[in-house]
Amino acid sequence: MELNTIKPAEGAKHAKRRVGRGIGSGLGKTAGRGHKGQKSRAGGYHKVGFEGGQMPLQRRLPKRGFKSLTLKYNAEITLSDLQGLAGDEIDVSTLKAVGLVPQLAKSVKVILSGKIERKVALKGVNATKGAKAAIEAAGGSVA
């Protein structure tokens, strides 16, 4: 095989359809556009979702739901995650370094899931009411 003998696969290339080039082509006169109407005109078409003046489907249906833009900056960890961590003082940068929360996280909250039996001091990390009670019961603190 040489560079000057390389060809595309059989059937991969085909001639462009030439419309409006006489009756013998099968696409002469109206060039496959039919007679009259908006779709037959040059530059004439409608926007996506247009239903001929009828109220479009996306406007007939009710708006629903909400996607918070701040969601990616919030993270949560469990009590069992805290139990497995080394060190007594825990802050957001510690959690990022260990990989428990994403690097984008700005606020972290501890939720009541699992058990904690060691003393930990949380700095700049929030906790739910139940999680705070469990941490303080184990001798830790939430600041």
Coordinates of C-alpha atoms in Angstrom, one line a residue:
M1 CA 0.0 0.0 0.0
E2 CA 1.2 3.5 -0.9
L3 CA -0.1 6.9 0.0
N4 CA -1.1 7.6 -3.6
T5 CA -3.2 4.4 -3.8
I6 CA -5.3 4.9 -0.7
K7 CA -9.0 5.3 -1.4
P8 CA -12.1 5.6 0.8
A9 CA -14.1 2.4 1.3
E10 CA -16.6 1.4 -1.3
G11 CA -19.9 3.3 -0.8
A12 CA -18.4 5.8 1.8
K13 CA -18.4 8.7 -0.7
H14 CA -21.4 9.7 -2.8
A15 CA -22.2 12.6 -5.1
K16 CA -24.1 15.6 -3.6
R17 CA -27.7 15.8 -4.6
R18 CA -28.1 18.4 -7.3
V19 CA -31.6 19.9 -7.1
G20 CA -33.4 22.2 -9.5
R21 CA -31.4 21.0 -12.5
G22 CA -34.1 19.9 -14.9
I23 CA -37.0 17.4 -15.1
G24 CA -34.7 14.5 -15.9
S25 CA -33.0 14.6 -12.5
G26 CA -36.2 13.9 -10.7
L27 CA -35.7 17.0 -8.6
G28 CA -36.3 19.8 -11.1
K29 CA -38.7 22.7 -11.0
T30 CA -39.7 22.8 -7.2
A31 CA -36.5 21.0 -6.2
G32 CA -38.2 18.6 -3.8
R33 CA -39.8 21.5 -1.8
G34 CA -43.4 21.0 -3.0
H35 CA -45.6 23.9 -4.0
K36 CA -45.9 27.2 -2.1
G37 CA -45.8 27.7 1.7
Q38 CA -43.2 28.8 4.2
K39 CA -41.0 25.8 3.7
S40 CA -40.7 26.3 0.0
R41 CA -39.3 29.8 0.3
A42 CA -35.6 30.7 0.5
G43 CA -34.8 31.5 4.1
G44 CA -38.3 30.6 5.3
Y45 CA -38.5 28.3 8.3
H46 CA -39.6 28.5 11.9
K47 CA -37.9 28.3 15.2
V48 CA -37.5 25.0 17.1
G49 CA -40.7 24.0 18.9
F50 CA -42.9 26.3 16.8
E51 CA -46.4 24.7 16.3
G52 CA -47.9 27.0 13.8
G53 CA -49.1 29.6 16.3
Q54 CA -50.5 27.0 18.7
M55 CA -49.1 27.4 22.2
P56 CA -45.9 25.2 22.1
L57 CA -45.6 22.2 24.4
Q58 CA -42.8 23.7 26.4
R59 CA -45.0 26.6 27.3
R60 CA -48.1 24.6 27.9
L61 CA -46.5 22.5 30.6
P62 CA -45.9 23.9 34.1
K63 CA -42.5 24.9 35.3
R64 CA -41.2 22.6 37.9
G65 CA -38.1 22.0 40.0
F66 CA -35.1 24.0 40.9
K67 CA -31.3 23.3 40.7
S68 CA -29.2 25.1 43.2
L69 CA -26.1 26.7 41.9
T70 CA -24.4 26.6 45.3
L71 CA -24.9 22.9 45.7
K72 CA -21.4 22.1 44.3
Y73 CA -19.8 24.2 47.1
N74 CA -21.6 22.3 49.9
A75 CA -20.4 18.9 51.2
E76 CA -21.3 16.5 53.9
I77 CA -19.5 13.8 55.8
T78 CA -20.7 11.2 58.3
L79 CA -19.7 10.5 61.9
S80 CA -18.1 7.2 60.7
D81 CA -15.9 9.2 58.3
L82 CA -14.7 11.3 61.3
Q83 CA -14.1 8.1 63.3
G84 CA -11.6 6.9 60.6
L85 CA -9.7 10.2 60.5
A86 CA -6.3 10.6 62.2
G87 CA -5.8 13.7 64.3
D88 CA -7.9 15.5 66.9
E89 CA -8.4 18.9 65.2
I90 CA -10.4 18.7 62.0
D91 CA -11.1 21.6 59.6
V92 CA -12.2 21.9 55.9
S93 CA -8.6 21.8 54.6
T94 CA -7.9 18.6 56.5
L95 CA -11.0 17.0 54.9
K96 CA -9.9 18.1 51.4
A97 CA -6.4 16.8 51.9
V98 CA -7.7 13.4 52.9
G99 CA -10.2 13.4 50.0
L100 CA -13.4 13.2 52.0
V101 CA -14.8 16.4 50.4
P102 CA -14.2 17.8 46.9
Q103 CA -11.7 20.6 46.4
L104 CA -14.5 23.0 45.4
A105 CA -16.2 22.6 48.8
K106 CA -16.6 25.8 50.8
S107 CA -18.8 24.6 53.6
V108 CA -18.9 21.1 55.2
K109 CA -21.5 19.6 57.5
V110 CA -21.3 16.5 59.6
I111 CA -24.5 14.4 59.6
L112 CA -25.6 11.8 62.1
S113 CA -24.7 8.5 60.4
G114 CA -22.6 5.9 62.0
K115 CA -20.9 6.1 65.4
I116 CA -18.0 8.1 66.9
E117 CA -16.2 6.9 70.0
R118 CA -13.2 9.3 69.9
K119 CA -12.6 12.9 70.9
V120 CA -12.5 15.3 67.9
A121 CA -12.5 19.1 67.7
L122 CA -14.3 20.5 64.6
K123 CA -13.1 23.9 63.4
G124 CA -15.1 25.7 60.7
V125 CA -17.1 22.6 60.1
N126 CA -20.9 22.6 60.9
A127 CA -22.8 19.7 62.3
T128 CA -26.5 18.7 62.5
K129 CA -28.2 18.7 65.9
G130 CA -27.9 14.9 66.3
A131 CA -24.3 14.8 65.1
K132 CA -23.3 17.6 67.4
A133 CA -24.8 15.8 70.4
A134 CA -23.0 12.6 69.4
I135 CA -19.6 14.4 69.1
E136 CA -20.0 16.1 72.4
A137 CA -21.1 12.8 74.0
A138 CA -17.8 11.3 72.9
G139 CA -15.9 14.3 74.5
G140 CA -15.4 16.4 71.3
S141 CA -16.4 19.9 70.4
V142 CA -17.9 21.7 67.5
A143 CA -16.8 25.3 66.9

